[in-house]
Coordinates of C-alpha atoms and ligand atoms in Angstrom, one line a residue:
M1 CA 10.9 -28.0 15.4
A2 CA 7.7 -27.5 17.3
R3 CA 4.9 -26.1 15.3
T4 CA 3.0 -23.0 16.4
K5 CA -0.7 -23.0 17.0
S6 CA -1.1 -21.0 13.7
E7 CA 0.8 -23.5 11.8
R8 CA -1.2 -26.3 13.1
E9 CA -4.3 -24.4 12.1
G10 CA -2.8 -24.0 8.6
E11 CA -2.5 -27.7 8.1
K12 CA -6.2 -28.2 7.5
S13 CA -7.1 -28.4 3.8
G14 CA -8.9 -25.8 1.8
V15 CA -8.1 -22.8 4.0
I16 CA -10.1 -19.7 2.8
I17 CA -8.6 -16.2 3.3
L18 CA -10.2 -12.9 2.4
G19 CA -7.9 -9.9 2.0
I20 CA -9.4 -6.5 2.4
N21 CA -7.8 -3.1 1.7
A22 CA -10.2 -0.6 3.2
Y23 CA -10.3 3.1 4.1
H24 CA -7.3 3.8 1.9
G25 CA -6.9 4.8 -1.7
N26 CA -7.5 1.9 -4.1
A27 CA -9.8 -0.1 -1.8
S28 CA -9.8 -3.7 -2.9
A29 CA -10.5 -7.3 -2.0
A30 CA -8.9 -10.6 -2.8
M31 CA -9.7 -14.2 -2.1
V32 CA -7.1 -17.0 -1.6
C33 CA -8.5 -20.5 -1.4
D34 CA -6.2 -23.4 -0.5
G35 CA -3.1 -21.4 -1.4
R36 CA -4.3 -20.1 -4.8
L37 CA -5.6 -16.7 -5.7
V38 CA -9.2 -17.1 -6.9
A39 CA -10.3 -13.4 -7.3
A40 CA -8.9 -9.9 -6.8
V41 CA -10.5 -6.6 -7.7
E42 CA -10.6 -2.9 -6.9
E43 CA -13.8 -1.3 -5.6
E44 CA -13.5 1.4 -8.3
R45 CA -14.5 -1.1 -11.0
F46 CA -17.9 -1.5 -9.3
N47 CA -18.6 2.0 -7.9
R48 CA -17.0 3.7 -10.9
V49 CA -15.0 6.2 -8.8
K50 CA -11.4 6.2 -9.8
Y51 CA -9.0 5.1 -7.0
A52 CA -12.1 4.8 -4.7
A53 CA -11.3 4.6 -1.0
G54 CA -13.8 3.6 1.7
F55 CA -15.0 0.0 2.4
P56 CA -14.8 -2.3 -0.6
A57 CA -18.2 -3.9 -0.1
A58 CA -18.9 -4.8 -3.8
A59 CA -15.4 -6.1 -4.3
I60 CA -15.8 -8.4 -1.3
R61 CA -19.2 -9.6 -2.5
Y62 CA -17.7 -10.4 -5.9
C63 CA -14.7 -12.3 -4.4
L64 CA -17.1 -14.5 -2.3
A65 CA -19.3 -15.2 -5.4
E66 CA -16.3 -16.0 -7.6
A67 CA -15.0 -18.4 -5.1
G68 CA -18.5 -19.9 -4.6
V69 CA -18.4 -19.5 -0.8
G70 CA -20.3 -17.5 1.8
I71 CA -18.7 -15.3 4.5
E72 CA -19.4 -18.2 7.0
D73 CA -16.9 -20.3 5.0
V74 CA -14.1 -17.8 5.3
D75 CA -11.4 -18.9 7.8
H76 CA -9.3 -15.8 8.0
V77 CA -9.7 -12.1 7.1
A78 CA -6.4 -10.3 6.4
I79 CA -6.3 -6.5 6.8
P80 CA -3.1 -4.7 5.6
R81 CA -2.9 -2.1 8.3
N82 CA -1.6 -2.3 11.9
P83 CA -2.4 0.7 14.0
W84 CA 0.1 -0.5 16.6
A85 CA 3.1 -0.5 14.2
R86 CA 5.7 2.2 15.1
I87 CA 3.3 3.3 17.9
G88 CA 6.1 5.2 19.7
T89 CA 6.9 7.4 16.7
K90 CA 3.2 7.9 16.0
L91 CA 2.7 9.1 19.6
L92 CA 5.6 11.5 19.3
Y93 CA 4.2 13.1 16.2
A94 CA 0.7 13.1 17.6
M95 CA 1.9 15.2 20.6
R96 CA 3.5 17.7 18.2
M97 CA 0.6 17.8 15.7
P98 CA -3.0 17.9 17.1
K99 CA -4.5 17.6 13.6
F100 CA -2.4 14.5 13.0
A101 CA -3.6 13.0 16.3
R102 CA -7.3 13.6 15.3
E103 CA -6.8 12.0 11.9
R104 CA -5.1 9.0 13.5
A105 CA -7.9 8.6 16.0
K106 CA -10.4 8.6 13.1
V107 CA -8.4 6.0 11.2
I108 CA -8.1 3.7 14.2
A109 CA -11.8 3.9 14.9
K110 CA -12.6 3.0 11.2
F111 CA -10.2 0.0 11.4
T112 CA -11.6 -1.3 14.6
G113 CA -15.0 -1.2 12.9
I114 CA -14.1 -3.5 10.0
P115 CA -15.9 -6.6 11.3
E116 CA -19.0 -4.5 11.7
A117 CA -18.6 -2.9 8.3
L118 CA -18.2 -6.4 6.8
R119 CA -21.4 -7.7 8.5
E120 CA -23.3 -4.7 7.2
A121 CA -21.9 -4.9 3.7
L122 CA -23.1 -8.6 3.5
G123 CA -26.3 -8.1 5.5
V124 CA -25.5 -11.0 7.8
E125 CA -25.7 -11.6 11.6
A126 CA -22.4 -11.2 13.5
A127 CA -22.5 -14.9 14.5
K128 CA -22.2 -15.9 10.8
I129 CA -18.7 -14.5 10.6
R130 CA -16.4 -16.9 12.3
A131 CA -13.1 -15.9 10.6
K132 CA -10.1 -14.9 12.6
F133 CA -9.0 -11.3 11.8
H134 CA -5.3 -10.5 11.2
R135 CA -3.7 -7.1 11.0
I136 CA -0.7 -7.1 8.8
E137 CA 1.6 -4.1 8.7
H138 CA 1.3 -2.1 5.5
H139 CA 4.7 -2.7 4.0
Q140 CA 4.9 -6.3 5.1
A141 CA 1.7 -6.7 3.1
H142 CA 3.3 -5.0 0.1
L143 CA 6.3 -7.3 0.4
A144 CA 4.0 -10.3 0.5
S145 CA 2.0 -9.0 -2.4
T146 CA 4.9 -9.4 -4.7
F147 CA 7.2 -12.1 -3.3
Y148 CA 4.6 -14.8 -2.5
V149 CA 3.1 -14.6 -6.0
S150 CA 6.4 -14.4 -7.8
P151 CA 8.0 -17.3 -9.6
F152 CA 11.0 -17.2 -7.3
E153 CA 11.8 -19.6 -4.4
Q154 CA 14.1 -16.9 -3.0
A155 CA 14.5 -13.2 -3.8
A156 CA 15.3 -9.8 -2.5
V157 CA 12.1 -7.8 -1.9
L158 CA 11.6 -4.1 -1.7
S159 CA 8.5 -2.0 -1.0
A160 CA 8.6 1.7 -1.6
D161 CA 5.7 4.1 -1.6
G162 CA 4.2 7.2 0.0
L163 CA 3.3 6.2 3.5
G164 CA 1.7 3.3 5.2
D165 CA 1.7 2.4 8.9
F166 CA 4.2 5.3 9.3
A167 CA 6.8 3.9 7.0
S168 CA 7.6 4.5 3.4
T169 CA 10.1 1.8 2.5
M170 CA 10.9 -1.7 3.7
W171 CA 13.2 -4.4 2.4
A172 CA 13.5 -8.1 3.0
T173 CA 14.8 -11.5 1.8
G174 CA 12.1 -13.9 0.8
Q175 CA 12.9 -17.6 1.1
G176 CA 10.2 -20.2 0.4
R177 CA 7.3 -19.5 2.8
R178 CA 9.1 -16.9 4.9
M179 CA 10.3 -13.4 4.6
Q180 CA 12.9 -11.8 6.8
V181 CA 12.7 -8.0 7.0
H182 CA 16.1 -6.3 7.1
G183 CA 15.2 -2.7 7.5
A184 CA 12.7 0.1 6.9
I185 CA 12.6 3.9 6.4
A186 CA 10.0 5.6 8.6
F187 CA 8.0 8.8 8.2
P188 CA 8.7 11.5 7.1
H189 CA 11.3 10.2 4.7
S190 CA 9.5 8.9 1.6
L191 CA 10.2 8.6 -2.1
G192 CA 6.5 8.5 -2.8
M193 CA 5.9 11.7 -0.9
Y194 CA 8.9 13.3 -2.8
Y195 CA 7.4 12.3 -6.1
T196 CA 3.9 13.4 -5.2
A197 CA 5.1 16.8 -3.8
L198 CA 7.0 17.5 -7.0
T199 CA 4.0 16.3 -9.1
Q200 CA 1.9 18.9 -7.2
Y201 CA 4.5 21.6 -7.8
L202 CA 4.3 20.9 -11.5
G203 CA 0.6 21.6 -11.4
F204 CA -0.9 18.0 -11.2
W205 CA -3.0 17.7 -8.1
K206 CA -5.2 14.7 -8.7
F207 CA -4.6 11.5 -6.8
G208 CA -2.7 9.2 -9.1
D209 CA -1.2 12.0 -11.3
E210 CA 2.4 10.9 -10.8
Y211 CA 2.5 8.8 -13.9
K212 CA 1.7 11.9 -16.0
V213 CA 4.8 13.5 -14.7
M214 CA 6.8 10.4 -15.4
G215 CA 5.7 10.7 -19.1
L216 CA 6.6 14.4 -19.1
A217 CA 10.1 13.6 -17.8
A218 CA 11.1 12.1 -21.2
Y219 CA 10.7 15.6 -22.8
G220 CA 13.2 17.3 -20.5
E221 CA 16.8 17.2 -19.3
P222 CA 17.9 16.7 -15.7
T223 CA 19.3 20.3 -15.4
Q224 CA 19.1 20.7 -11.7
I225 CA 20.4 17.4 -10.3
E226 CA 22.5 19.0 -7.6
E227 CA 19.5 20.8 -6.1
F228 CA 17.5 17.5 -6.2
R229 CA 20.3 15.8 -4.4
R230 CA 19.5 18.1 -1.5
I231 CA 15.8 17.4 -1.8
V232 CA 16.5 13.7 -1.5
K233 CA 19.8 13.0 0.1
S234 CA 21.6 9.7 -0.1
G235 CA 21.9 7.9 3.1
N236 CA 25.4 6.3 2.9
G237 CA 24.1 2.8 2.2
K238 CA 21.2 3.2 4.6
G239 CA 18.5 4.3 2.2
F240 CA 17.8 8.0 1.8
R241 CA 16.6 11.1 3.7
L242 CA 14.4 14.0 2.5
G243 CA 15.7 17.5 2.8
L244 CA 12.8 18.4 5.1
E245 CA 13.0 22.2 4.5
Y246 CA 11.4 21.5 1.1
F247 CA 8.3 19.7 2.5
T248 CA 5.4 20.3 4.9
H249 CA 4.1 16.8 5.7
H250 CA 6.5 16.3 8.6
R251 CA 5.1 19.5 10.2
D252 CA 1.5 19.3 9.3
G253 CA 1.0 15.6 9.0
P254 CA 0.4 13.6 5.8
D255 CA -3.0 15.2 4.9
M256 CA -4.7 12.2 3.3
T257 CA -8.4 12.2 3.4
W258 CA -11.2 11.3 1.0
H259 CA -14.4 13.0 -0.1
E260 CA -17.2 11.4 1.9
S261 CA -19.6 12.0 -1.0
D262 CA -17.9 10.1 -3.8
K263 CA -15.0 8.4 -1.9
T264 CA -12.3 10.1 -4.1
P265 CA -9.0 10.3 -2.2
V266 CA -7.6 13.8 -1.6
L267 CA -4.1 14.7 -0.7
G268 CA -3.1 18.2 0.7
R269 CA -0.1 20.2 -0.4
L270 CA 3.1 18.5 0.5
F271 CA 5.8 21.0 -0.6
A272 CA 7.0 24.0 1.4
D273 CA 7.6 27.6 0.2
Y274 CA 11.3 26.8 0.3
L275 CA 10.8 24.6 -2.8
T276 CA 9.3 27.5 -4.8
E277 CA 12.1 29.8 -3.5
R278 CA 14.6 27.4 -5.0
L279 CA 12.9 26.2 -8.2
G280 CA 10.7 29.2 -9.0
P281 CA 6.9 29.6 -8.8
M282 CA 4.9 26.4 -9.1
R283 CA 2.9 25.8 -12.3
G284 CA -0.8 26.6 -12.0
V285 CA -3.2 23.9 -13.0
D286 CA -4.3 25.7 -16.2
E287 CA -0.9 27.2 -17.1
P288 CA 1.0 25.9 -20.1
V289 CA 3.6 23.2 -19.6
E290 CA 7.0 24.8 -20.5
Q291 CA 10.5 23.5 -21.0
K292 CA 11.4 24.4 -17.4
H293 CA 8.6 22.2 -16.2
R294 CA 9.8 19.3 -18.4
D295 CA 13.3 19.8 -17.1
I296 CA 12.1 19.7 -13.5
A297 CA 10.1 16.5 -14.3
A298 CA 13.2 15.0 -15.9
T299 CA 15.4 15.9 -12.9
M300 CA 12.9 14.6 -10.4
Q301 CA 12.8 11.3 -12.3
A302 CA 16.6 11.1 -12.6
R303 CA 17.0 11.6 -8.8
L304 CA 14.3 9.0 -8.1
E305 CA 16.3 6.6 -10.2
E306 CA 19.6 7.4 -8.6
V307 CA 18.2 6.8 -5.1
L308 CA 16.3 3.7 -6.1
F309 CA 19.3 2.1 -7.8
E310 CA 21.5 2.9 -4.8
M311 CA 19.0 1.1 -2.6
L312 CA 18.8 -1.8 -4.9
R313 CA 22.5 -2.2 -5.2
G314 CA 22.7 -2.1 -1.4
L315 CA 20.0 -4.7 -1.2
H316 CA 21.8 -6.9 -3.6
A317 CA 25.1 -6.6 -1.7
R318 CA 23.2 -7.6 1.5
T319 CA 21.1 -10.4 0.1
K320 CA 23.2 -11.7 -2.8
Q321 CA 20.0 -12.7 -4.6
K322 CA 19.7 -12.9 -8.3
A323 CA 16.0 -11.8 -8.4
V324 CA 14.2 -8.9 -6.9
C325 CA 10.5 -8.4 -6.3
L326 CA 9.1 -4.9 -6.1
A327 CA 5.9 -3.4 -4.7
G328 CA 4.5 -0.1 -3.5
G329 CA 3.6 2.9 -5.6
V330 CA 7.2 3.5 -6.6
A331 CA 7.2 0.1 -8.3
F332 CA 4.8 1.6 -10.9
N333 CA 7.7 3.7 -12.1
C334 CA 8.2 1.6 -15.3
V335 CA 10.9 3.9 -16.5
A336 CA 13.1 3.1 -13.5
N337 CA 12.1 -0.6 -13.5
G338 CA 13.2 -1.0 -17.1
K339 CA 16.7 0.1 -16.1
I340 CA 17.2 -2.3 -13.2
F341 CA 19.0 -4.8 -15.3
R342 CA 21.5 -2.2 -16.5
E343 CA 22.0 -0.3 -13.3
T344 CA 22.0 -3.1 -10.6
P345 CA 23.4 -6.6 -10.5
F346 CA 19.8 -8.1 -10.3
E347 CA 19.1 -10.4 -13.2
Q348 CA 15.4 -10.9 -12.7
V349 CA 12.6 -8.5 -11.7
Y350 CA 9.0 -9.3 -10.7
V351 CA 6.3 -6.7 -10.1
Q352 CA 2.7 -7.9 -9.8
P353 CA 0.1 -5.9 -11.7
A354 CA -1.4 -4.1 -8.6
A355 CA 1.9 -2.9 -7.2
G356 CA 0.2 0.0 -5.4
D357 CA -2.2 -0.1 -2.5
A358 CA -4.9 -2.2 -4.2
G359 CA -2.3 -5.0 -4.1
L360 CA -2.3 -5.0 -0.3
A361 CA -5.5 -7.2 -0.3
V362 CA -3.6 -9.9 -2.1
G363 CA -0.4 -9.3 0.0
A364 CA -2.2 -9.5 3.3
A365 CA -4.0 -12.7 2.3
F366 CA -0.8 -14.4 1.2
Y367 CA 1.0 -13.1 4.3
V368 CA -1.5 -15.0 6.4
E369 CA -1.3 -18.1 4.2
H370 CA 2.5 -18.4 4.4
Q371 CA 4.0 -16.2 7.1
V372 CA 1.3 -16.8 9.7
L373 CA 0.0 -20.2 8.8
G374 CA 3.3 -21.5 7.4
R375 CA 1.5 -23.2 4.5
P376 CA 3.7 -24.1 1.5
R377 CA 3.7 -22.0 -1.7
K378 CA 1.8 -23.3 -4.7
F379 CA 0.8 -20.3 -6.7
V380 CA 2.5 -17.9 -9.2
M381 CA 0.7 -14.9 -10.6
E382 CA 1.4 -15.3 -14.3
H383 CA -1.5 -13.3 -15.5
A384 CA -3.7 -10.4 -14.3
Y385 CA -7.2 -11.7 -15.0
W386 CA -8.6 -12.0 -11.5
G387 CA -11.7 -9.7 -11.9
P388 CA -15.2 -10.2 -13.1
G389 CA -15.9 -12.1 -16.3
F390 CA -19.2 -12.5 -18.2
S391 CA -20.7 -15.3 -20.2
E392 CA -21.5 -15.1 -23.9
E393 CA -25.1 -15.1 -23.0
Q394 CA -24.6 -12.0 -20.7
I395 CA -22.7 -10.3 -23.5
R396 CA -25.5 -11.2 -26.1
A397 CA -28.1 -9.8 -23.7
A398 CA -26.2 -6.5 -23.2
V399 CA -25.8 -6.0 -26.9
R400 CA -29.5 -6.8 -27.5
N401 CA -30.7 -4.4 -24.8
S402 CA -28.6 -1.6 -26.1
R403 CA -30.4 -1.9 -29.5
L404 CA -27.2 -1.5 -31.5
A405 CA -28.5 -3.3 -34.6
E406 CA -31.6 -1.0 -34.6
Q407 CA -29.2 2.0 -34.6
G408 CA -27.6 0.8 -37.8
Y409 CA -24.6 -1.0 -36.3
R410 CA -23.6 -4.3 -37.9
V411 CA -23.8 -6.9 -35.1
R412 CA -22.4 -10.4 -35.8
E413 CA -21.6 -13.4 -33.6
L414 CA -18.7 -15.3 -35.1
A415 CA -16.6 -18.3 -34.3
E416 CA -13.7 -17.3 -31.9
E417 CA -11.0 -17.5 -34.6
E418 CA -13.1 -15.6 -37.1
A419 CA -13.8 -12.9 -34.5
A420 CA -10.1 -12.4 -34.0
R421 CA -9.4 -12.3 -37.7
V422 CA -12.1 -9.7 -38.3
A423 CA -10.9 -7.6 -35.4
A424 CA -7.3 -7.8 -36.5
Q425 CA -8.2 -6.7 -40.0
H426 CA -10.0 -3.7 -38.7
V427 CA -6.9 -2.7 -36.6
A428 CA -4.7 -3.2 -39.6
D429 CA -7.0 -0.9 -41.6
G430 CA -6.5 1.9 -39.0
K431 CA -9.7 1.4 -37.1
I432 CA -10.0 1.7 -33.3
L433 CA -11.1 -1.5 -31.6
G434 CA -12.7 -2.0 -28.3
W435 CA -11.6 -5.4 -27.1
F436 CA -13.6 -6.9 -24.2
Q437 CA -12.8 -10.5 -23.3
G438 CA -12.7 -12.9 -20.3
R439 CA -12.1 -11.7 -16.8
A440 CA -11.2 -8.1 -16.0
E441 CA -7.6 -7.1 -15.1
W442 CA -6.3 -6.8 -11.6
G443 CA -4.4 -3.5 -11.2
P444 CA -4.5 -0.2 -13.1
R445 CA -3.4 -1.5 -16.6
A446 CA -5.6 -2.9 -19.3
L447 CA -3.7 -6.0 -20.4
G448 CA -5.8 -7.3 -23.3
N449 CA -9.1 -8.1 -21.7
R450 CA -10.5 -4.6 -21.3
S451 CA -8.4 -2.8 -23.9
I452 CA -8.6 -0.3 -26.7
V453 CA -6.4 -1.6 -29.5
A454 CA -5.0 0.3 -32.5
D455 CA -2.4 0.1 -35.2
A456 CA 1.1 0.6 -33.7
R457 CA 2.5 1.4 -37.2
R458 CA 0.5 4.6 -37.7
A459 CA 2.2 7.6 -36.1
E460 CA -1.0 9.6 -36.2
M461 CA -2.8 7.0 -34.0
K462 CA -1.7 8.7 -30.8
Q463 CA -3.3 12.0 -31.8
I464 CA -6.4 10.3 -33.1
L465 CA -6.9 8.4 -29.9
N466 CA -6.4 11.5 -27.8
E467 CA -8.8 13.5 -29.8
R468 CA -11.5 10.9 -30.2
I469 CA -11.4 8.8 -27.1
K470 CA -8.9 9.3 -24.3
H471 CA -8.6 13.1 -24.0
R472 CA -5.2 12.9 -22.3
E473 CA -2.3 15.3 -22.1
P474 CA -0.4 15.0 -25.4
F475 CA 2.9 14.2 -23.7
R476 CA 1.6 11.0 -22.2
P477 CA 2.7 7.9 -24.1
F478 CA 0.6 4.9 -25.3
A479 CA 1.8 1.4 -24.6
P480 CA 2.7 -1.4 -27.0
S481 CA 1.6 -5.1 -26.6
V482 CA 4.1 -7.4 -28.3
L483 CA 4.0 -11.2 -28.8
E484 CA 6.3 -12.5 -26.2
E485 CA 8.4 -14.4 -28.7
A486 CA 9.0 -11.3 -30.7
T487 CA 10.1 -9.1 -27.7
G488 CA 13.9 -9.1 -28.5
E489 CA 13.2 -8.4 -32.1
Y490 CA 11.5 -5.1 -31.3
F491 CA 13.1 -4.1 -27.9
E492 CA 16.6 -4.0 -26.6
M493 CA 15.7 -6.4 -23.8
S494 CA 13.8 -9.6 -24.1
Q495 CA 12.9 -10.3 -20.4
P496 CA 9.1 -10.8 -20.2
S497 CA 7.1 -7.8 -18.9
P498 CA 3.6 -9.2 -18.9
F499 CA 2.1 -6.5 -16.6
M500 CA 3.4 -3.3 -18.3
T501 CA 5.6 -2.5 -15.3
Q502 CA 8.8 -2.0 -17.3
A503 CA 9.8 0.4 -20.1
Y504 CA 12.4 -0.9 -22.5
P505 CA 14.2 0.9 -25.3
V506 CA 12.6 0.1 -28.7
R507 CA 15.4 -1.1 -31.1
P508 CA 16.5 2.0 -33.1
E509 CA 15.6 0.3 -36.4
K510 CA 12.1 -0.5 -35.2
R511 CA 11.2 3.0 -33.8
D512 CA 9.8 4.0 -37.2
V513 CA 8.0 0.7 -37.6
I514 CA 6.0 1.2 -34.4
P515 CA 5.9 5.0 -33.9
A516 CA 2.5 5.2 -32.2
P517 CA 3.5 3.5 -28.9
T518 CA 7.2 4.6 -29.0
H519 CA 7.8 7.4 -26.5
V520 CA 9.8 10.5 -27.3
D521 CA 12.8 9.0 -25.5
G522 CA 12.7 5.9 -27.7
T523 CA 11.2 3.6 -25.1
G524 CA 7.9 1.7 -24.8
R525 CA 6.1 0.6 -21.7
L526 CA 5.5 -2.8 -23.1
Q527 CA 3.3 -5.7 -22.4
T528 CA 4.7 -9.0 -23.5
V529 CA 1.8 -11.3 -24.4
S530 CA 2.2 -15.1 -24.2
Q531 CA -0.1 -17.6 -25.7
R532 CA -0.3 -19.3 -22.3
A533 CA -1.3 -16.2 -20.3
N534 CA -3.8 -14.8 -22.7
P535 CA -4.6 -17.0 -25.7
K536 CA -7.3 -14.7 -27.1
Y537 CA -5.2 -11.5 -27.0
W538 CA -2.2 -13.4 -28.3
R539 CA -4.3 -14.6 -31.3
L540 CA -5.5 -11.1 -32.1
I541 CA -1.9 -9.8 -32.2
R542 CA -0.8 -12.9 -34.2
E543 CA -3.6 -12.2 -36.8
F544 CA -2.5 -8.6 -36.9
A545 CA 1.1 -9.7 -37.5
N546 CA -0.1 -12.1 -40.3
R547 CA -1.6 -9.2 -42.1
T548 CA 1.1 -6.5 -41.5
G549 CA 4.3 -8.3 -40.6
V550 CA 4.4 -6.5 -37.3
P551 CA 3.6 -8.4 -34.0
V552 CA 2.9 -5.3 -32.0
V553 CA -0.3 -3.4 -31.4
L554 CA -1.0 -0.2 -29.4
N555 CA -2.9 -1.0 -26.2
T556 CA -4.7 1.5 -24.0
S557 CA -7.2 1.0 -21.3
F558 CA -10.9 0.6 -22.2
N559 CA -12.2 3.8 -20.6
D560 CA -12.5 7.6 -21.0
N561 CA -11.4 9.3 -17.8
E562 CA -13.2 6.8 -15.6
P563 CA -12.2 3.5 -14.1
I564 CA -11.6 0.8 -16.7
V565 CA -14.9 -0.7 -18.0
C566 CA -15.9 -3.8 -16.1
R567 CA -19.3 -5.0 -17.4
P568 CA -20.5 -5.4 -21.0
E569 CA -23.0 -2.5 -20.5
E570 CA -20.1 -0.1 -19.6
A571 CA -18.1 -1.3 -22.6
I572 CA -21.0 -0.6 -24.9
D573 CA -21.6 2.8 -23.3
C574 CA -17.9 3.8 -23.7
F575 CA -17.9 2.5 -27.3
L576 CA -20.8 4.6 -28.2
R577 CA -19.8 7.7 -26.2
T578 CA -16.2 7.8 -27.7
K579 CA -17.2 6.8 -31.2
M580 CA -14.8 3.8 -31.5
D581 CA -15.1 1.9 -34.8
V582 CA -15.4 -1.7 -33.8
L583 CA -16.3 -3.5 -30.6
A584 CA -15.4 -7.1 -30.1
M585 CA -17.0 -8.6 -26.9
G586 CA -16.5 -12.3 -26.6
N587 CA -17.4 -13.6 -30.0
V588 CA -19.8 -10.7 -30.8
V589 CA -18.4 -8.1 -33.2
V590 CA -20.1 -4.7 -33.5
E591 CA -19.1 -2.5 -36.4
K592 CA -20.0 1.2 -36.7
P593 CA -22.2 2.0 -39.8
S594 CA -20.0 2.9 -42.7
G595 CA -19.8 6.6 -43.5
D596 CA -20.6 7.6 -39.8
Ligands
FE2_1 FE1 1.3 1.5 0.2

């Protein structure tokens, strides 16, 4: 078969591809060198604004530095947005909604300016950037972000989220270096919009609050499922449709902007008055959470699961694949993901850690690598550690500069094994440990490199963490990290879940053994930790198990209502601010003065 010009280009060795997710929530950058991911990081880790949108200048600078290349070495820049996708439908809406047309015009202007923004961010002459720019449709980038880094040679692939390039959902079959798209669901029908609209109705208005409502759902009963089957209607094997009378976004446009000052994404109200006529008044932000709110959260989650499993069963019937790869914001619904094995014929599930829009940077880059350049696959994302790392010397300097020893803290540098033993003993003694190791995690979950670790056996730990450190709503669960080899001993399923993207039932006889990270419905959003993927974190949990007989610790992200800490200085600041007991950074162990 004749090769395309792109494929001939792809045959050169050492192709360097930069993926950029810009002007969208979760701005991020990723670098793929010769078919392998080298770095991937969200801009929020640098500018310290949660879910930061805008142009990911610092993330790009980091990716170049990590790869040890300059922008002049980059062959391709992949951008996960294509303003021309579904242009007919977009124009139709633009004619009906002037505000929408203005927003689109602004977006298109911003995207056209990406080469210029890149030049400015790096402070280089235009001539220095010789890369070819590619625009990859939003959902195709989502599909690529999961399939191309999955361990599967072939799989069904599903992307489901709010809205991107005017679609909310897309499905495909992936085979080797190619994906074939079978179908998509266009605006205004969107599971993500549905979930966000109901999240707003329940009084949670911040960008990214959906996971709070998912946690709340476990406390309620799905009492209004018939009503919710009108809010999201089944589509007779063709996906789903929204009952548009409950929503506003099809009339007013999806009102997604971001504060220019701090780049925080902002989403306008998505539900119509008809929803409050049917379900009763919405919950005000400061009003108490009552049983009716819990029941609505439970119903909303139950209906999401029904629709998602219908789609997955349809996708299985069409593709006959054993494995499925998921991406898009809906793929963060770990409660639904955990039930896929039971509710659909799929036997294997893969979700990469940045399933949401940050992941688009990785997806767009791998789309260019395989689908455009036709290069063979040689990479599997087996761990999430693609962000900045710091040397022992940098850690020592940060500790020295913060004058911890002078303030009465005990500061020691230990051999690696000894540091793990000391840290594990503290956790077993009920102390709260800040655990900062290696390269930062890609995606929103701390997975043992920027984590706060506590004793899973102590039921009171949840409240202690909430009071002292995390200040979260009491209904939100904490997650367990379990040694991979002990997964089946503690959970009813033993398939690996290395990125905390699945919730499994904790075995009934183990629920009292690890009460702190067991949710009220008896499940845990677990991280399975293998020695191969994270030897240091594996060792910490192993040492904890040696002392307690329990190979499970509670793991929550190293932060306090801010993006997860990235640099040692931020870790020290968070450690002091939140009064944690122990901080282990690299081989340096810092212990709070006794009696304080
Ligand atoms: Fe998306």
